[in-house]
JSON list of C-alpha atoms in Angstrom, two decimals:
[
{"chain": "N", "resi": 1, "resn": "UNK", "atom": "CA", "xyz": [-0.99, -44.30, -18.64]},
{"chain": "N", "resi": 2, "resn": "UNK", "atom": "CA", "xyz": [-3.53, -45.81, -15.96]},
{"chain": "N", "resi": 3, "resn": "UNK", "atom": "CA", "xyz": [-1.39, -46.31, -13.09]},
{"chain": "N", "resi": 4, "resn": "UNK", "atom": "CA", "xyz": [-0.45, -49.84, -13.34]},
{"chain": "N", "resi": 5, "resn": "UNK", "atom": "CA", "xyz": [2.33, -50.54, -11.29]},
{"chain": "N", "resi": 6, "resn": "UNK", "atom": "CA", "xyz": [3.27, -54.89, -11.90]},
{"chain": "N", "resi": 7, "resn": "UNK", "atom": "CA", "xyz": [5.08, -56.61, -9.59]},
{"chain": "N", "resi": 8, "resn": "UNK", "atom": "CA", "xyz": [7.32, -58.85, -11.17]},
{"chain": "N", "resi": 9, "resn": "UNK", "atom": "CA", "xyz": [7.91, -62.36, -9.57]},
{"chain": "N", "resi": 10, "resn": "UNK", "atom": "CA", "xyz": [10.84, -64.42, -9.57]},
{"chain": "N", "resi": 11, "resn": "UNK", "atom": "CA", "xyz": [11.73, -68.07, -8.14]},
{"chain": "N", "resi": 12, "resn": "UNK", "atom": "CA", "xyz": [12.76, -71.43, -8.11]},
{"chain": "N", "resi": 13, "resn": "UNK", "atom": "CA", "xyz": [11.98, -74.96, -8.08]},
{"chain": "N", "resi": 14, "resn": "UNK", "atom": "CA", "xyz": [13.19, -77.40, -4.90]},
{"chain": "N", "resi": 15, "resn": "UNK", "atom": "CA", "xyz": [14.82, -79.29, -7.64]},
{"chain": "N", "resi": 16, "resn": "UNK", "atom": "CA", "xyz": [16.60, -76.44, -8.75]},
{"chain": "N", "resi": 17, "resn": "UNK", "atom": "CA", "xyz": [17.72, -74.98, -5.49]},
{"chain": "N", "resi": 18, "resn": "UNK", "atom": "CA", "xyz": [18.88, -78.58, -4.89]},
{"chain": "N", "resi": 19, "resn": "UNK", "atom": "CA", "xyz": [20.77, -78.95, -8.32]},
{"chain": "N", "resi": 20, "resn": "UNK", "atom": "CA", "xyz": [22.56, -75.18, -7.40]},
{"chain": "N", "resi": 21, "resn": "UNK", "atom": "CA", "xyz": [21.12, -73.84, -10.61]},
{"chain": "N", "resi": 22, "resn": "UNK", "atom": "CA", "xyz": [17.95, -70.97, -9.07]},
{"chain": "N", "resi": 23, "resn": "UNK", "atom": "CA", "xyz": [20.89, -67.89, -9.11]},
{"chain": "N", "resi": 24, "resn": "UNK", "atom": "CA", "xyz": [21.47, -68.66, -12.99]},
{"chain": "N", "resi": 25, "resn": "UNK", "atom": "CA", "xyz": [17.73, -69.41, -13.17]},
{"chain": "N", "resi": 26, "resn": "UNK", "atom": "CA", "xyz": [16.35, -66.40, -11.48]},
{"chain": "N", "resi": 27, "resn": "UNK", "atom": "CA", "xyz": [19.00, -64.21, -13.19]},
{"chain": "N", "resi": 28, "resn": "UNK", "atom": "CA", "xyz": [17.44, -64.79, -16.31]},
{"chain": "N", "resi": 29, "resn": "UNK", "atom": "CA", "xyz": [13.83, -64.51, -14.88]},
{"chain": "N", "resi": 30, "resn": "UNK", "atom": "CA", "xyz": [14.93, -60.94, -13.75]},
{"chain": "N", "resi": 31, "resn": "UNK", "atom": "CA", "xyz": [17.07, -60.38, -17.34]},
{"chain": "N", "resi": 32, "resn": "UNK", "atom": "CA", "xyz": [13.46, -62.20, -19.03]},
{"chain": "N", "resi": 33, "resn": "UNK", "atom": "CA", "xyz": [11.19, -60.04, -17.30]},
{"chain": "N", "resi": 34, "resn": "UNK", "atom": "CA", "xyz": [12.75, -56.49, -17.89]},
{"chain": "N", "resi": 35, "resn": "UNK", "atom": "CA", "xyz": [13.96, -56.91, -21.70]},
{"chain": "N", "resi": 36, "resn": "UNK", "atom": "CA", "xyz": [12.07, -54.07, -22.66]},
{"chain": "N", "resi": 37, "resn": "UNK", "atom": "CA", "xyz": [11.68, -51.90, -19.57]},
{"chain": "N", "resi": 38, "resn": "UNK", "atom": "CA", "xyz": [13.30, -48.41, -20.03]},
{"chain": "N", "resi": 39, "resn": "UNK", "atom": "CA", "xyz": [14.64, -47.10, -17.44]},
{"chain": "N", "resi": 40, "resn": "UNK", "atom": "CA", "xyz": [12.75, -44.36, -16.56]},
{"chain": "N", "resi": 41, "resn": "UNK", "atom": "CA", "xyz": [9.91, -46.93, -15.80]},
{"chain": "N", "resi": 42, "resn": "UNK", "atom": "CA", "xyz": [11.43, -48.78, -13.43]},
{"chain": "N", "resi": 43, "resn": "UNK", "atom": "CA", "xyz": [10.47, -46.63, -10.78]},
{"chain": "N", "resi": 44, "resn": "UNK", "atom": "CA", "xyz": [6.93, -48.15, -11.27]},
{"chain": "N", "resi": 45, "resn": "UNK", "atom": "CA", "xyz": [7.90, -52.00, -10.90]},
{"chain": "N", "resi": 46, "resn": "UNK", "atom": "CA", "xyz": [8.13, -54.03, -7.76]},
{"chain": "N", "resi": 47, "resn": "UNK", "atom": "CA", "xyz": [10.31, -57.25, -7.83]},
{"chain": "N", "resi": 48, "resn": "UNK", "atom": "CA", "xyz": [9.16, -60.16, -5.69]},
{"chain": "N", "resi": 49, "resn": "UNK", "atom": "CA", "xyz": [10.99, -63.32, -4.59]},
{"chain": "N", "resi": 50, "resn": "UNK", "atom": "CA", "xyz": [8.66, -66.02, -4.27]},
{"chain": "N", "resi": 51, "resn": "UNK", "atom": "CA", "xyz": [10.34, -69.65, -4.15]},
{"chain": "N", "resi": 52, "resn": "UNK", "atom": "CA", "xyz": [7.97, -72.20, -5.80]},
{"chain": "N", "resi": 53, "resn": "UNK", "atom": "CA", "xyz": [9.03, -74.52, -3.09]},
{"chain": "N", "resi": 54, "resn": "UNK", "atom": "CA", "xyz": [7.58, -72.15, -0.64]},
{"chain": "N", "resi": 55, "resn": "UNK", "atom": "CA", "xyz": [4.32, -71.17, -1.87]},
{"chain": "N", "resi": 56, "resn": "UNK", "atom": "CA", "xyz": [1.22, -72.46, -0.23]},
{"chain": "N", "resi": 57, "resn": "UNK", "atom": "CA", "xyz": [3.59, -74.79, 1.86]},
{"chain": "N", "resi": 58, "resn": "UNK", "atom": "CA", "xyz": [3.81, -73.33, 5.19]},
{"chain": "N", "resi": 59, "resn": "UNK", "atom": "CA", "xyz": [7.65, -73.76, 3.86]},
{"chain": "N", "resi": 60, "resn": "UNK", "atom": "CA", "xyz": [10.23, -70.41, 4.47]},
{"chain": "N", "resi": 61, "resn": "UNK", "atom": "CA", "xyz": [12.89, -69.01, 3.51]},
{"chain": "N", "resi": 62, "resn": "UNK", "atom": "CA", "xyz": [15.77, -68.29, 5.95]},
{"chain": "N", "resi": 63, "resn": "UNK", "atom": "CA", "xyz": [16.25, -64.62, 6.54]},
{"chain": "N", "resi": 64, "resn": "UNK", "atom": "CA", "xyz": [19.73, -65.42, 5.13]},
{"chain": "N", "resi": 65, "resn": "UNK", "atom": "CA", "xyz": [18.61, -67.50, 1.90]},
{"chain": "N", "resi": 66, "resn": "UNK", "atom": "CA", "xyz": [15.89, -64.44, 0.84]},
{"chain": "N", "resi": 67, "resn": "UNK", "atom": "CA", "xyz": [18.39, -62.16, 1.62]},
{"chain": "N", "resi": 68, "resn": "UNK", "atom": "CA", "xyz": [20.96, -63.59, -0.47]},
{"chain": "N", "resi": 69, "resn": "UNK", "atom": "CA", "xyz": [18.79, -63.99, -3.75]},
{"chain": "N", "resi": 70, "resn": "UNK", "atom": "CA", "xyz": [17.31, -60.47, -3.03]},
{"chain": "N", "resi": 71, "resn": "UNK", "atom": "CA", "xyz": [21.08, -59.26, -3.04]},
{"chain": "N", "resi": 72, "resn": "UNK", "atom": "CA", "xyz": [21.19, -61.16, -6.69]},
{"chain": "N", "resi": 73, "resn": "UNK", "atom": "CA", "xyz": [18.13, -59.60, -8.09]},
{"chain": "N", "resi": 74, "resn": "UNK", "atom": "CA", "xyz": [19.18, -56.22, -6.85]},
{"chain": "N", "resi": 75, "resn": "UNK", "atom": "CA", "xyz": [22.60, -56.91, -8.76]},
{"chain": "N", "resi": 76, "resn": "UNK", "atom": "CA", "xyz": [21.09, -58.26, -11.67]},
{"chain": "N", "resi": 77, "resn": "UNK", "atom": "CA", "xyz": [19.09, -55.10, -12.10]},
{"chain": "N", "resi": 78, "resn": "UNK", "atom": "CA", "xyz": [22.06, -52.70, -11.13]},
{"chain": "N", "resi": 79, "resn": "UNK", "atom": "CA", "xyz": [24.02, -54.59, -14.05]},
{"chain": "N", "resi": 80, "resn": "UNK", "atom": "CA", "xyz": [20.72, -54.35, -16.23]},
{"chain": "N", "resi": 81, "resn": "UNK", "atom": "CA", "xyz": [20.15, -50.22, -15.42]},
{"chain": "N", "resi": 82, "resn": "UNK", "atom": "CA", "xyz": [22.60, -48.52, -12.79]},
{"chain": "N", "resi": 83, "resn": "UNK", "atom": "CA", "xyz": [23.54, -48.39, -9.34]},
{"chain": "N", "resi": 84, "resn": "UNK", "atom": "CA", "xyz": [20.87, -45.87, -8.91]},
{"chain": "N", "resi": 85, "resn": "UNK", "atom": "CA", "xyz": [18.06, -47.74, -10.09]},
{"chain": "N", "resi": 86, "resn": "UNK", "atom": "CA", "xyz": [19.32, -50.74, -8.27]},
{"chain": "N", "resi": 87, "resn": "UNK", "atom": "CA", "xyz": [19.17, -48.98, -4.57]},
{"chain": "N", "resi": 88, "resn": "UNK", "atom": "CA", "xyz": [15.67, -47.18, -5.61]},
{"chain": "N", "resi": 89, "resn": "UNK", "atom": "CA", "xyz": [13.74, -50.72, -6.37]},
{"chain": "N", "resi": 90, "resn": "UNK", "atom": "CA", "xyz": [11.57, -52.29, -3.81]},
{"chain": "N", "resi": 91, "resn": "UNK", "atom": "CA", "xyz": [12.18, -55.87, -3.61]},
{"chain": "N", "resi": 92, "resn": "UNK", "atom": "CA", "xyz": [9.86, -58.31, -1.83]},
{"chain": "N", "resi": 93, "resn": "UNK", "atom": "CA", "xyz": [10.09, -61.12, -0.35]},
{"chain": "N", "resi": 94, "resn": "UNK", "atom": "CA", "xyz": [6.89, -63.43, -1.40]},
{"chain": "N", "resi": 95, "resn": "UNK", "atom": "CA", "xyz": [7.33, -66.85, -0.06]},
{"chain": "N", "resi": 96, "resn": "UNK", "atom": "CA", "xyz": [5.00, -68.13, 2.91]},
{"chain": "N", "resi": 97, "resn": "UNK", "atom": "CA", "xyz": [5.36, -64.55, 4.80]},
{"chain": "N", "resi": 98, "resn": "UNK", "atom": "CA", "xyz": [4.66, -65.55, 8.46]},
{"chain": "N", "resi": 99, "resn": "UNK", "atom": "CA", "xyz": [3.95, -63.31, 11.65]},
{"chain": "N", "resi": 100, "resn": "UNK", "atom": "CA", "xyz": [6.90, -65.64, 12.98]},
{"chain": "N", "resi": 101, "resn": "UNK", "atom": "CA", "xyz": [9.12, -65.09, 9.82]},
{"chain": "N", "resi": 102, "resn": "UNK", "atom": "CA", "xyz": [8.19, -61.53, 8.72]},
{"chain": "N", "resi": 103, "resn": "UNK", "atom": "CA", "xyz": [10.65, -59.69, 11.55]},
{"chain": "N", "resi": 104, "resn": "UNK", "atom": "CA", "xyz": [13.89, -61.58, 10.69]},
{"chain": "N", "resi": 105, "resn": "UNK", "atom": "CA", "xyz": [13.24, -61.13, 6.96]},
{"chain": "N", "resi": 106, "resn": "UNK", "atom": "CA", "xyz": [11.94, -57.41, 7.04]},
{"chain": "N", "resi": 107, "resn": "UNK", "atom": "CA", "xyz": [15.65, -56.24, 8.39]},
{"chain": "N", "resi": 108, "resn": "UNK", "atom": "CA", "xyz": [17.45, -57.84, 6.00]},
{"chain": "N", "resi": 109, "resn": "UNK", "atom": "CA", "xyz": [19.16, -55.03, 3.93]},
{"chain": "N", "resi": 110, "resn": "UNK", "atom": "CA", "xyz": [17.80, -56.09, 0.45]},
{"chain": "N", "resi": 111, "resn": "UNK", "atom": "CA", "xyz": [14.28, -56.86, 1.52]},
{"chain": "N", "resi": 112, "resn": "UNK", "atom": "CA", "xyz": [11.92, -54.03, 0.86]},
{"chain": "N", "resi": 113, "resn": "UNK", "atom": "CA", "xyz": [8.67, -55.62, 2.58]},
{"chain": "N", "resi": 114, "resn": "UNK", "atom": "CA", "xyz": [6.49, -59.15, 2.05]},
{"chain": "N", "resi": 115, "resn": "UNK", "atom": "CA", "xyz": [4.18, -59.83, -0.30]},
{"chain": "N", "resi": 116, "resn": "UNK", "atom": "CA", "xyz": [1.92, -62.04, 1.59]},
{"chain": "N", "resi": 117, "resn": "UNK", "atom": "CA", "xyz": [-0.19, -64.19, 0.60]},
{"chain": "N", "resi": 118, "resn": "UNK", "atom": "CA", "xyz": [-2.90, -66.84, 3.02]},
{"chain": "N", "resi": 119, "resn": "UNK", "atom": "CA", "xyz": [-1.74, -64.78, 6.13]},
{"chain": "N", "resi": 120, "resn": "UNK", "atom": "CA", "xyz": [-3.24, -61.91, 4.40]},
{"chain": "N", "resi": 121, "resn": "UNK", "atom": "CA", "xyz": [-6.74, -63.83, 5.34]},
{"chain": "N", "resi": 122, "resn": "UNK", "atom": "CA", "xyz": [-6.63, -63.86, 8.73]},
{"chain": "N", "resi": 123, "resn": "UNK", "atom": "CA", "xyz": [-6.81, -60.60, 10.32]},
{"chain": "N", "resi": 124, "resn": "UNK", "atom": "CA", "xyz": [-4.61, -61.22, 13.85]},
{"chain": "N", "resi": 125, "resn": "UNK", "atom": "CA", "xyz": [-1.55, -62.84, 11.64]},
{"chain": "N", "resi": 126, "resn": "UNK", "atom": "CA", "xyz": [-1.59, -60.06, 8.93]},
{"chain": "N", "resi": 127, "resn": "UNK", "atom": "CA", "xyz": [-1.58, -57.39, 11.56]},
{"chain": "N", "resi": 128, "resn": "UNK", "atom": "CA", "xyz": [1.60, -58.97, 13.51]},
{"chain": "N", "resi": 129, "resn": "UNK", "atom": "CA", "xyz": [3.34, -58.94, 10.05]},
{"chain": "N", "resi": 130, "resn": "UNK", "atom": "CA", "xyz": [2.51, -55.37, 9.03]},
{"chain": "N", "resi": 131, "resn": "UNK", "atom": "CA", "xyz": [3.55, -54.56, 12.99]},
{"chain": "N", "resi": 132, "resn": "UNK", "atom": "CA", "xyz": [6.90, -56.82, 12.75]},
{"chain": "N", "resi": 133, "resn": "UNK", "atom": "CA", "xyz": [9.41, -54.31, 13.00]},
{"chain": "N", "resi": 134, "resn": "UNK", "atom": "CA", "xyz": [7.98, -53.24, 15.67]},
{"chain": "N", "resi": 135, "resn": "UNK", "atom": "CA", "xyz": [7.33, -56.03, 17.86]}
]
């Protein structure tokens, strides 16, 4: 009705990743988040990845390590919805987005974009991530 469009975020503890439990964890995040979604809404709703462990910690994902849990939450949601709604959601990747980092992880198949966070605050860095694919 006003034009609110959430961005749902998902992630893991260190401990977690460690302990190979974050897939079944963020799973149920995604499952958690979108129990009462329909479907025609989901065309409004933005999923992020954000690992705790890389939050405020100058700390990244690999391109390959986003990429895979972006694959999950865009197969957790396909399994949730359809195939359809699955391809159509943007999926972010949230976790210490870089001017360094933001190329490699922007071409990964399953990763829509960045949400970024401290870089955002300084002007040169946030226009070399909103530029990456083209540098």
């Amino acid at each position: 009705k006003y034009g609110v469009k959430p961005i749902v975020c998902c992630g893991e503890t260190l401990d977690q990743r460690k302990a190979n439990v974050h897939k079944d964890f963020i799973k149920g995040q995604i499952v958690g988040a979108l129990k009462d979604v329909p479907a025609d809404k989901m065309c409004q709703i933005t999923i992020a990845y954000e690992p705790i462990w890389a939050i405020g910690t100058g700390e990244v994902a690999t391109d390959e390590q986003a990429e895979e849990i972006c694959a999950l939450i865009r197969e957790q949601v396909k399994d949730l919805y359809d195939e359809e709604i699955a391809e159509a959601i943007t999926i972010q990747y949230g976790g210490s987005v870089k001017s360094t980092s933001a190329k490699g992880l922007f071409t990964m198949p399953n990763i829509n974009g960045g949400l970024v966070g401290g870089a955002s605050l300084k002007a040169d860095e946030f226009s070399k991530i909103v530029l990456a694919e083209e540098l």
